[in-house]
Amino acid sequence: MADLHILVANSKGGCGKTTVATNLATAYANAGLRVGLYDCDPQASARHWAETRSEDLCPVDLYFCPAPQKIEPAKTQDYDVCVYDSAPGLATKPTSQSDFEALLKLSGVIVVPMLSSAWDIQAGEHFIAQLMTQRVWRARPRPIAVVSNRVNGNVTSQQLQHFLSCSNVPAVAEFRESPIYADAGDSGQGVMEMKQNRAARKEFKAWRLLMSWITENANSHIRTRLPAAPLAAPRVTGIVRNSEKQG
Ligand SMILES: Nc1ncnc2c1ncn2[C@@H]1O[C@H](COP(=O)(O)OP(=O)(O)OP(=O)(O)O)[C@@H](O)[C@H]1O
Ligand SMILES: [Mg+2]
């Protein structure tokens, strides 16, 4: 099995799951780690992202797995880091319960992107509460972090802060509302790779904060190999292997 399994999840649609998953995948790939990105959403956004990724960038292997219960943990051992991008409705649709369980079983740490509107916060709180009552999670509680996404000004609302402090879930990073995320998504990149872009560079600190939290909460095995500081320069060549097969 890979050493680090990051589940990016929130039942709320459009909160930034694929954005966070693809950006984390590229950040770890640029740090010289072997990265598998598992697209567990039938909408296949991460697969489309990978299809547009240039072969000149660090490789991120994409597996399209709309049925995550079919992912065999043993097959993830080719990677140092596995990132799971999940579908909206996880935990809320009765049909998605087995997907939810399967993804929780695979996960080592869980990142929950959240927008800042009252509805988003309410849905995010509900999702985290559901997550923490899942049998699989209770049997082995995995570290959970919230990241605030599309932040415009000073947002982390009191309601969210109160909930997080009661549930012991940290809010570890805030990503700005910025067109750089759509640009990165459309061109198969991560913002950490867009070093020439000023708007992208403004986001580096937040991504490093998230990665530091992941490093602190990853198992000791991988911790020594994860980047805590600025990421290594991209390798010059690389292949993106897009696969229809599940991992
Ligand atoms: N920080 C940001 N600033 C501006 N746009 C953003 C930001 N984060 C995400 N977006 C945009 O918001 C839209 C939704 O993001 P994304 O697809 O990552 O959400 P999602 O949670 O994966 O959605 P779904 O639930 O449909 O899978 C995309 O168009 C994306 O480019
Ligand atoms: Mg998505």
PDB file of C-alpha atoms and ligand atoms in Angstrom:
ATOM      1  CA  MET A   1       0.000   0.000   0.000  1.00  0.00           C
ATOM      2  CA  ALA A   2       1.034   3.568  -0.580  1.00  0.00           C
ATOM      3  CA  ASP A   3       2.261   5.378   2.505  1.00  0.00           C
ATOM      4  CA  LEU A   4      -0.059   8.351   2.308  1.00  0.00           C
ATOM      5  CA  HIS A   5      -3.737   8.218   1.371  1.00  0.00           C
ATOM      6  CA  ILE A   6      -5.522  11.556   1.176  1.00  0.00           C
ATOM      7  CA  LEU A   7      -9.296  11.563   0.821  1.00  0.00           C
ATOM      8  CA  VAL A   8     -10.768  14.858  -0.402  1.00  0.00           C
ATOM      9  CA  ALA A   9     -14.451  14.832   0.426  1.00  0.00           C
ATOM     10  CA  ASN A  10     -17.564  16.832   1.195  1.00  0.00           C
ATOM     11  CA  SER A  11     -21.090  15.870   0.251  1.00  0.00           C
ATOM     12  CA  LYS A  12     -21.686  19.453  -0.955  1.00  0.00           C
ATOM     13  CA  GLY A  13     -21.212  19.872  -4.688  1.00  0.00           C
ATOM     14  CA  GLY A  14     -18.892  22.474  -6.167  1.00  0.00           C
ATOM     15  CA  CYS A  15     -16.947  23.257  -2.975  1.00  0.00           C
ATOM     16  CA  GLY A  16     -13.547  22.515  -4.562  1.00  0.00           C
ATOM     17  CA  LYS A  17     -12.913  18.788  -4.062  1.00  0.00           C
ATOM     18  CA  THR A  18     -11.417  18.249  -7.522  1.00  0.00           C
ATOM     19  CA  THR A  19      -9.485  21.513  -7.298  1.00  0.00           C
ATOM     20  CA  VAL A  20      -7.928  20.472  -3.994  1.00  0.00           C
ATOM     21  CA  ALA A  21      -7.289  16.893  -5.157  1.00  0.00           C
ATOM     22  CA  THR A  22      -5.574  17.875  -8.424  1.00  0.00           C
ATOM     23  CA  ASN A  23      -3.522  20.592  -6.755  1.00  0.00           C
ATOM     24  CA  LEU A  24      -2.345  18.272  -3.995  1.00  0.00           C
ATOM     25  CA  ALA A  25      -1.496  15.585  -6.550  1.00  0.00           C
ATOM     26  CA  THR A  26       0.680  17.964  -8.584  1.00  0.00           C
ATOM     27  CA  ALA A  27       2.327  19.450  -5.496  1.00  0.00           C
ATOM     28  CA  TYR A  28       3.445  15.999  -4.338  1.00  0.00           C
ATOM     29  CA  ALA A  29       4.480  14.996  -7.867  1.00  0.00           C
ATOM     30  CA  ASN A  30       6.675  18.101  -8.053  1.00  0.00           C
ATOM     31  CA  ALA A  31       8.258  17.081  -4.768  1.00  0.00           C
ATOM     32  CA  GLY A  32       9.511  13.952  -6.531  1.00  0.00           C
ATOM     33  CA  LEU A  33       6.931  11.549  -5.112  1.00  0.00           C
ATOM     34  CA  ARG A  34       5.046   8.940  -7.132  1.00  0.00           C
ATOM     35  CA  VAL A  35       1.413  10.032  -7.140  1.00  0.00           C
ATOM     36  CA  GLY A  36      -1.772   8.157  -7.994  1.00  0.00           C
ATOM     37  CA  LEU A  37      -4.894  10.293  -8.377  1.00  0.00           C
ATOM     38  CA  TYR A  38      -8.132   8.325  -8.062  1.00  0.00           C
ATOM     39  CA  ASP A  39     -11.132   9.990  -9.662  1.00  0.00           C
ATOM     40  CA  CYS A  40     -14.061   8.453  -7.761  1.00  0.00           C
ATOM     41  CA  ASP A  41     -16.679  10.746  -9.260  1.00  0.00           C
ATOM     42  CA  PRO A  42     -18.726   9.641 -12.321  1.00  0.00           C
ATOM     43  CA  GLN A  43     -18.561  13.281 -13.512  1.00  0.00           C
ATOM     44  CA  ALA A  44     -14.890  12.511 -14.289  1.00  0.00           C
ATOM     45  CA  SER A  45     -13.571  16.049 -13.761  1.00  0.00           C
ATOM     46  CA  ALA A  46     -10.168  14.851 -12.531  1.00  0.00           C
ATOM     47  CA  ARG A  47      -9.937  12.517 -15.511  1.00  0.00           C
ATOM     48  CA  HIS A  48     -10.583  15.429 -17.869  1.00  0.00           C
ATOM     49  CA  TRP A  49      -7.953  17.434 -16.003  1.00  0.00           C
ATOM     50  CA  ALA A  50      -5.406  14.616 -16.405  1.00  0.00           C
ATOM     51  CA  GLU A  51      -6.193  14.276 -20.090  1.00  0.00           C
ATOM     52  CA  THR A  52      -5.133  17.882 -20.651  1.00  0.00           C
ATOM     53  CA  ARG A  53      -1.962  17.597 -18.546  1.00  0.00           C
ATOM     54  CA  SER A  54       1.233  18.016 -20.542  1.00  0.00           C
ATOM     55  CA  GLU A  55       3.697  15.157 -20.688  1.00  0.00           C
ATOM     56  CA  ASP A  56       6.428  17.675 -19.888  1.00  0.00           C
ATOM     57  CA  LEU A  57       5.097  18.071 -16.364  1.00  0.00           C
ATOM     58  CA  CYS A  58       5.715  15.728 -13.433  1.00  0.00           C
ATOM     59  CA  PRO A  59       3.657  12.579 -13.840  1.00  0.00           C
ATOM     60  CA  VAL A  60       0.384  12.070 -12.011  1.00  0.00           C
ATOM     61  CA  ASP A  61      -1.203   8.700 -12.761  1.00  0.00           C
ATOM     62  CA  LEU A  62      -4.949   8.980 -13.058  1.00  0.00           C
ATOM     63  CA  TYR A  63      -7.334   6.131 -12.274  1.00  0.00           C
ATOM     64  CA  PHE A  64     -11.003   6.567 -13.006  1.00  0.00           C
ATOM     65  CA  CYS A  65     -12.875   4.675 -10.274  1.00  0.00           C
ATOM     66  CA  PRO A  66     -16.553   5.664 -10.094  1.00  0.00           C
ATOM     67  CA  ALA A  67     -17.044   2.578  -7.893  1.00  0.00           C
ATOM     68  CA  PRO A  68     -14.386   3.079  -5.185  1.00  0.00           C
ATOM     69  CA  GLN A  69     -15.207  -0.201  -3.455  1.00  0.00           C
ATOM     70  CA  LYS A  70     -13.445  -1.870  -6.387  1.00  0.00           C
ATOM     71  CA  ILE A  71     -10.108  -0.197  -5.635  1.00  0.00           C
ATOM     72  CA  GLU A  72      -7.716  -2.857  -4.409  1.00  0.00           C
ATOM     73  CA  PRO A  73      -5.484  -1.434  -1.665  1.00  0.00           C
ATOM     74  CA  ALA A  74      -2.614  -3.693  -2.773  1.00  0.00           C
ATOM     75  CA  LYS A  75      -2.566  -1.968  -6.164  1.00  0.00           C
ATOM     76  CA  THR A  76      -1.877   1.397  -4.586  1.00  0.00           C
ATOM     77  CA  GLN A  77       1.592   0.237  -3.544  1.00  0.00           C
ATOM     78  CA  ASP A  78       3.169   1.633  -6.706  1.00  0.00           C
ATOM     79  CA  TYR A  79       2.692   5.096  -5.218  1.00  0.00           C
ATOM     80  CA  ASP A  80       4.060   7.134  -2.370  1.00  0.00           C
ATOM     81  CA  VAL A  81       0.907   9.223  -2.273  1.00  0.00           C
ATOM     82  CA  CYS A  82      -2.652   8.388  -3.328  1.00  0.00           C
ATOM     83  CA  VAL A  83      -5.209  11.172  -3.591  1.00  0.00           C
ATOM     84  CA  TYR A  84      -8.913  10.280  -3.801  1.00  0.00           C
ATOM     85  CA  ASP A  85     -11.266  12.818  -5.370  1.00  0.00           C
ATOM     86  CA  SER A  86     -14.810  11.948  -4.307  1.00  0.00           C
ATOM     87  CA  ALA A  87     -18.246  12.660  -5.725  1.00  0.00           C
ATOM     88  CA  PRO A  88     -20.820  15.114  -4.378  1.00  0.00           C
ATOM     89  CA  GLY A  89     -23.585  13.489  -2.368  1.00  0.00           C
ATOM     90  CA  LEU A  90     -21.174  11.157  -0.614  1.00  0.00           C
ATOM     91  CA  ALA A  91     -22.817  10.226   2.683  1.00  0.00           C
ATOM     92  CA  THR A  92     -26.124  11.857   1.836  1.00  0.00           C
ATOM     93  CA  LYS A  93     -27.388   9.648  -0.992  1.00  0.00           C
ATOM     94  CA  PRO A  94     -28.372   6.187   0.275  1.00  0.00           C
ATOM     95  CA  THR A  95     -26.709   4.671  -2.805  1.00  0.00           C
ATOM     96  CA  SER A  96     -23.384   6.273  -1.961  1.00  0.00           C
ATOM     97  CA  GLN A  97     -23.017   4.712   1.496  1.00  0.00           C
ATOM     98  CA  SER A  98     -20.857   1.839   0.262  1.00  0.00           C
ATOM     99  CA  ASP A  99     -18.656   4.275  -1.695  1.00  0.00           C
ATOM    100  CA  PHE A 100     -18.277   6.362   1.436  1.00  0.00           C
ATOM    101  CA  GLU A 101     -17.267   3.367   3.521  1.00  0.00           C
ATOM    102  CA  ALA A 102     -14.809   2.152   0.903  1.00  0.00           C
ATOM    103  CA  LEU A 103     -13.141   5.570   0.651  1.00  0.00           C
ATOM    104  CA  LEU A 104     -12.956   5.921   4.424  1.00  0.00           C
ATOM    105  CA  LYS A 105     -11.279   2.525   4.671  1.00  0.00           C
ATOM    106  CA  LEU A 106      -8.645   3.595   2.156  1.00  0.00           C
ATOM    107  CA  SER A 107      -8.015   6.999   3.709  1.00  0.00           C
ATOM    108  CA  GLY A 108      -5.201   8.013   6.030  1.00  0.00           C
ATOM    109  CA  VAL A 109      -6.121  11.699   6.293  1.00  0.00           C
ATOM    110  CA  ILE A 110      -9.265  13.510   5.195  1.00  0.00           C
ATOM    111  CA  VAL A 111      -9.409  17.011   3.718  1.00  0.00           C
ATOM    112  CA  VAL A 112     -12.813  18.721   3.583  1.00  0.00           C
ATOM    113  CA  PRO A 113     -13.002  21.769   1.292  1.00  0.00           C
ATOM    114  CA  MET A 114     -15.723  24.200   2.320  1.00  0.00           C
ATOM    115  CA  LEU A 115     -17.160  27.379   0.866  1.00  0.00           C
ATOM    116  CA  SER A 116     -18.139  30.117   3.249  1.00  0.00           C
ATOM    117  CA  SER A 117     -21.865  30.641   2.676  1.00  0.00           C
ATOM    118  CA  ALA A 118     -24.206  29.669   5.500  1.00  0.00           C
ATOM    119  CA  TRP A 119     -25.624  26.828   3.396  1.00  0.00           C
ATOM    120  CA  ASP A 120     -22.198  25.486   2.591  1.00  0.00           C
ATOM    121  CA  ILE A 121     -21.111  25.631   6.212  1.00  0.00           C
ATOM    122  CA  GLN A 122     -24.286  23.902   7.331  1.00  0.00           C
ATOM    123  CA  ALA A 123     -23.812  21.133   4.754  1.00  0.00           C
ATOM    124  CA  GLY A 124     -20.120  20.817   5.606  1.00  0.00           C
ATOM    125  CA  GLU A 125     -20.866  20.526   9.317  1.00  0.00           C
ATOM    126  CA  HIS A 126     -23.440  17.876   8.574  1.00  0.00           C
ATOM    127  CA  PHE A 127     -20.953  15.976   6.420  1.00  0.00           C
ATOM    128  CA  ILE A 128     -18.250  16.007   9.106  1.00  0.00           C
ATOM    129  CA  ALA A 129     -20.774  14.904  11.717  1.00  0.00           C
ATOM    130  CA  GLN A 130     -21.822  12.013   9.457  1.00  0.00           C
ATOM    131  CA  LEU A 131     -18.205  11.127   8.823  1.00  0.00           C
ATOM    132  CA  MET A 132     -17.446  10.958  12.531  1.00  0.00           C
ATOM    133  CA  THR A 133     -20.364   8.689  13.204  1.00  0.00           C
ATOM    134  CA  GLN A 134     -19.380   6.192  10.497  1.00  0.00           C
ATOM    135  CA  ARG A 135     -18.442   2.817  11.895  1.00  0.00           C
ATOM    136  CA  VAL A 136     -15.243   2.697   9.822  1.00  0.00           C
ATOM    137  CA  TRP A 137     -14.089   6.091  11.069  1.00  0.00           C
ATOM    138  CA  ARG A 138     -14.947   5.363  14.693  1.00  0.00           C
ATOM    139  CA  ALA A 139     -12.990   2.124  14.556  1.00  0.00           C
ATOM    140  CA  ARG A 140      -9.906   4.138  13.500  1.00  0.00           C
ATOM    141  CA  PRO A 141     -10.405   7.915  13.625  1.00  0.00           C
ATOM    142  CA  ARG A 142      -8.454   9.537  10.804  1.00  0.00           C
ATOM    143  CA  PRO A 143      -7.267  13.136  11.107  1.00  0.00           C
ATOM    144  CA  ILE A 144      -9.707  15.531   9.417  1.00  0.00           C
ATOM    145  CA  ALA A 145      -8.968  19.095   8.301  1.00  0.00           C
ATOM    146  CA  VAL A 146     -11.173  21.733   6.735  1.00  0.00           C
ATOM    147  CA  VAL A 147      -9.848  24.047   4.038  1.00  0.00           C
ATOM    148  CA  SER A 148     -11.832  27.191   3.282  1.00  0.00           C
ATOM    149  CA  ASN A 149     -12.113  27.672  -0.444  1.00  0.00           C
ATOM    150  CA  ARG A 150     -12.927  30.670  -2.670  1.00  0.00           C
ATOM    151  CA  VAL A 151     -12.206  33.026   0.157  1.00  0.00           C
ATOM    152  CA  ASN A 152     -12.989  36.634  -0.604  1.00  0.00           C
ATOM    153  CA  GLY A 153     -11.847  38.832   2.243  1.00  0.00           C
ATOM    154  CA  ASN A 154     -12.014  37.738   5.821  1.00  0.00           C
ATOM    155  CA  VAL A 155     -14.435  34.871   5.926  1.00  0.00           C
ATOM    156  CA  THR A 156     -14.003  31.963   8.214  1.00  0.00           C
ATOM    157  CA  SER A 157     -17.351  32.589   9.867  1.00  0.00           C
ATOM    158  CA  GLN A 158     -17.957  32.404  13.581  1.00  0.00           C
ATOM    159  CA  GLN A 159     -20.453  29.611  13.018  1.00  0.00           C
ATOM    160  CA  LEU A 160     -17.809  27.501  11.298  1.00  0.00           C
ATOM    161  CA  GLN A 161     -15.128  28.324  13.849  1.00  0.00           C
ATOM    162  CA  HIS A 162     -17.472  27.380  16.671  1.00  0.00           C
ATOM    163  CA  PHE A 163     -18.350  24.060  15.083  1.00  0.00           C
ATOM    164  CA  LEU A 164     -14.706  23.259  14.364  1.00  0.00           C
ATOM    165  CA  SER A 165     -13.586  24.046  17.879  1.00  0.00           C
ATOM    166  CA  CYS A 166     -16.346  21.850  19.333  1.00  0.00           C
ATOM    167  CA  SER A 167     -15.535  18.939  17.030  1.00  0.00           C
ATOM    168  CA  ASN A 168     -11.752  19.261  17.269  1.00  0.00           C
ATOM    169  CA  VAL A 169     -11.365  19.684  13.509  1.00  0.00           C
ATOM    170  CA  PRO A 170      -8.819  22.328  12.470  1.00  0.00           C
ATOM    171  CA  ALA A 171      -9.275  24.767   9.583  1.00  0.00           C
ATOM    172  CA  VAL A 172      -5.752  24.578   8.176  1.00  0.00           C
ATOM    173  CA  ALA A 173      -5.713  26.722   5.044  1.00  0.00           C
ATOM    174  CA  GLU A 174      -7.663  29.303   3.070  1.00  0.00           C
ATOM    175  CA  PHE A 175      -7.570  29.429  -0.716  1.00  0.00           C
ATOM    176  CA  ARG A 176      -8.531  32.705  -2.344  1.00  0.00           C
ATOM    177  CA  GLU A 177     -11.250  33.212  -4.905  1.00  0.00           C
ATOM    178  CA  SER A 178      -9.024  33.454  -7.994  1.00  0.00           C
ATOM    179  CA  PRO A 179      -9.327  32.726 -11.718  1.00  0.00           C
ATOM    180  CA  ILE A 180      -5.955  30.990 -11.450  1.00  0.00           C
ATOM    181  CA  TYR A 181      -7.796  27.871 -10.215  1.00  0.00           C
ATOM    182  CA  ALA A 182      -9.903  27.623 -13.366  1.00  0.00           C
ATOM    183  CA  ASP A 183      -6.785  28.291 -15.466  1.00  0.00           C
ATOM    184  CA  ALA A 184      -4.897  25.511 -13.691  1.00  0.00           C
ATOM    185  CA  GLY A 185      -7.879  23.165 -14.013  1.00  0.00           C
ATOM    186  CA  ASP A 186      -8.312  23.868 -17.723  1.00  0.00           C
ATOM    187  CA  SER A 187      -4.639  23.293 -18.498  1.00  0.00           C
ATOM    188  CA  GLY A 188      -4.042  20.164 -16.428  1.00  0.00           C
ATOM    189  CA  GLN A 189      -1.781  21.944 -13.969  1.00  0.00           C
ATOM    190  CA  GLY A 190      -1.620  22.748 -10.292  1.00  0.00           C
ATOM    191  CA  VAL A 191      -1.169  26.321  -9.093  1.00  0.00           C
ATOM    192  CA  MET A 192       2.129  25.356  -7.413  1.00  0.00           C
ATOM    193  CA  GLU A 193       3.474  24.631 -10.897  1.00  0.00           C
ATOM    194  CA  MET A 194       2.580  28.103 -12.194  1.00  0.00           C
ATOM    195  CA  LYS A 195       5.574  29.782 -10.659  1.00  0.00           C
ATOM    196  CA  GLN A 196       5.665  32.570 -13.247  1.00  0.00           C
ATOM    197  CA  ASN A 197       2.143  33.654 -12.343  1.00  0.00           C
ATOM    198  CA  ARG A 198       1.759  36.254  -9.602  1.00  0.00           C
ATOM    199  CA  ALA A 199      -1.779  35.204  -8.638  1.00  0.00           C
ATOM    200  CA  ALA A 200      -0.611  31.594  -8.373  1.00  0.00           C
ATOM    201  CA  ARG A 201       2.346  32.559  -6.176  1.00  0.00           C
ATOM    202  CA  LYS A 202      -0.064  34.276  -3.763  1.00  0.00           C
ATOM    203  CA  GLU A 203      -1.596  30.869  -3.129  1.00  0.00           C
ATOM    204  CA  PHE A 204       1.632  28.997  -2.367  1.00  0.00           C
ATOM    205  CA  LYS A 205       1.569  29.769   1.340  1.00  0.00           C
ATOM    206  CA  ALA A 206      -1.893  28.268   1.794  1.00  0.00           C
ATOM    207  CA  TRP A 207      -0.918  25.081  -0.076  1.00  0.00           C
ATOM    208  CA  ARG A 208       2.207  24.738   2.037  1.00  0.00           C
ATOM    209  CA  LEU A 209       0.080  25.104   5.174  1.00  0.00           C
ATOM    210  CA  LEU A 210      -2.189  22.295   4.035  1.00  0.00           C
ATOM    211  CA  MET A 211       0.780  20.106   3.123  1.00  0.00           C
ATOM    212  CA  SER A 212       2.418  20.775   6.480  1.00  0.00           C
ATOM    213  CA  TRP A 213      -0.740  19.671   8.247  1.00  0.00           C
ATOM    214  CA  ILE A 214      -0.815  16.524   6.120  1.00  0.00           C
ATOM    215  CA  THR A 215       2.845  15.844   6.910  1.00  0.00           C
ATOM    216  CA  GLU A 216       2.218  16.255  10.629  1.00  0.00           C
ATOM    217  CA  ASN A 217      -0.729  13.901  10.476  1.00  0.00           C
ATOM    218  CA  ALA A 218       0.672  11.311   8.088  1.00  0.00           C
ATOM    219  CA  ASN A 219       2.098   8.095   9.459  1.00  0.00           C
ATOM    220  CA  SER A 220       5.728   8.181  10.509  1.00  0.00           C
ATOM    221  CA  HIS A 221       6.792   6.057   7.532  1.00  0.00           C
ATOM    222  CA  ILE A 222       6.208   8.713   4.905  1.00  0.00           C
ATOM    223  CA  ARG A 223       6.727  11.754   7.096  1.00  0.00           C
ATOM    224  CA  THR A 224      10.470  11.856   6.481  1.00  0.00           C
ATOM    225  CA  ARG A 225       9.918  11.943   2.715  1.00  0.00           C
ATOM    226  CA  LEU A 226       7.238  14.599   2.536  1.00  0.00           C
ATOM    227  CA  PRO A 227       8.119  18.177   1.713  1.00  0.00           C
ATOM    228  CA  ALA A 228       7.821  20.572   4.621  1.00  0.00           C
ATOM    229  CA  ALA A 229       9.519  23.425   2.804  1.00  0.00           C
ATOM    230  CA  PRO A 230       9.546  24.785  -0.745  1.00  0.00           C
ATOM    231  CA  LEU A 231       9.000  22.153  -3.362  1.00  0.00           C
ATOM    232  CA  ALA A 232      11.648  20.777  -5.660  1.00  0.00           C
ATOM    233  CA  ALA A 233      11.843  22.058  -9.229  1.00  0.00           C
ATOM    234  CA  PRO A 234       9.742  20.073 -11.707  1.00  0.00           C
ATOM    235  CA  ARG A 235      11.417  17.255 -13.564  1.00  0.00           C
ATOM    236  CA  VAL A 236      11.835  17.967 -17.246  1.00  0.00           C
ATOM    237  CA  THR A 237      10.122  14.924 -18.623  1.00  0.00           C
ATOM    238  CA  GLY A 238       7.256  12.757 -17.491  1.00  0.00           C
ATOM    239  CA  ILE A 239       4.270  10.891 -18.716  1.00  0.00           C
ATOM    240  CA  VAL A 240       0.707  11.184 -17.586  1.00  0.00           C
ATOM    241  CA  ARG A 241      -0.800   7.761 -17.670  1.00  0.00           C
ATOM    242  CA  ASN A 242      -4.529   8.056 -17.866  1.00  0.00           C
ATOM    243  CA  SER A 243      -6.257   4.828 -17.209  1.00  0.00           C
ATOM    244  CA  GLU A 244      -9.834   3.750 -17.545  1.00  0.00           C
ATOM    245  CA  LYS A 245      -9.019   0.807 -15.292  1.00  0.00           C
ATOM    246  CA  GLN A 246      -9.528   1.190 -11.640  1.00  0.00           C
ATOM    247  CA  GLY A 247      -6.385   0.910  -9.517  1.00  0.00           C
TER     248      GLY A 247
HETATM  249  N1  LIG B   1     -10.370  29.034  -5.072  1.00  0.00           N
HETATM  250  C1  LIG B   1     -11.093  29.093  -6.205  1.00  0.00           C
HETATM  251  N2  LIG B   1     -11.223  30.271  -6.873  1.00  0.00           N
HETATM  252  C2  LIG B   1     -11.983  30.347  -7.990  1.00  0.00           C
HETATM  253  N3  LIG B   1     -12.607  29.303  -8.553  1.00  0.00           N
HETATM  254  C3  LIG B   1     -12.510  28.110  -7.929  1.00  0.00           C
HETATM  255  C4  LIG B   1     -11.751  27.926  -6.730  1.00  0.00           C
HETATM  256  N4  LIG B   1     -11.853  26.636  -6.350  1.00  0.00           N
HETATM  257  C5  LIG B   1     -12.617  26.027  -7.254  1.00  0.00           C
HETATM  258  N5  LIG B   1     -13.021  26.896  -8.206  1.00  0.00           N
HETATM  259  C6  LIG B   1     -13.910  26.625  -9.338  1.00  0.00           C
HETATM  260  O1  LIG B   1     -15.164  26.207  -8.813  1.00  0.00           O
HETATM  261  C7  LIG B   1     -15.715  25.189  -9.620  1.00  0.00           C
HETATM  262  C8  LIG B   1     -16.000  23.971  -8.749  1.00  0.00           C
HETATM  263  O2  LIG B   1     -14.750  23.463  -8.263  1.00  0.00           O
HETATM  264  P1  LIG B   1     -14.492  21.887  -8.202  1.00  0.00           P
HETATM  265  O3  LIG B   1     -14.879  21.242  -9.483  1.00  0.00           O
HETATM  266  O4  LIG B   1     -13.118  21.679  -7.718  1.00  0.00           O
HETATM  267  O5  LIG B   1     -15.546  21.499  -7.078  1.00  0.00           O
HETATM  268  P2  LIG B   1     -16.043  20.027  -6.697  1.00  0.00           P
HETATM  269  O6  LIG B   1     -16.341  20.045  -5.247  1.00  0.00           O
HETATM  270  O7  LIG B   1     -15.066  19.025  -7.173  1.00  0.00           O
HETATM  271  O8  LIG B   1     -17.384  19.917  -7.538  1.00  0.00           O
HETATM  272  P3  LIG B   1     -18.288  18.582  -7.701  1.00  0.00           P
HETATM  273  O9  LIG B   1     -18.994  18.427  -6.394  1.00  0.00           O
HETATM  274  O10 LIG B   1     -19.195  18.902  -8.827  1.00  0.00           O
HETATM  275  O11 LIG B   1     -17.341  17.438  -7.965  1.00  0.00           O
HETATM  276  C9  LIG B   1     -14.712  24.923 -10.731  1.00  0.00           C
HETATM  277  O12 LIG B   1     -15.108  25.643 -11.860  1.00  0.00           O
HETATM  278  C10 LIG B   1     -13.404  25.473 -10.181  1.00  0.00           C
HETATM  279  O13 LIG B   1     -12.509  25.923 -11.195  1.00  0.00           O
HETATM  280 MG    MG B   2     -15.332  17.291  -8.374  1.00  0.00          MG
END
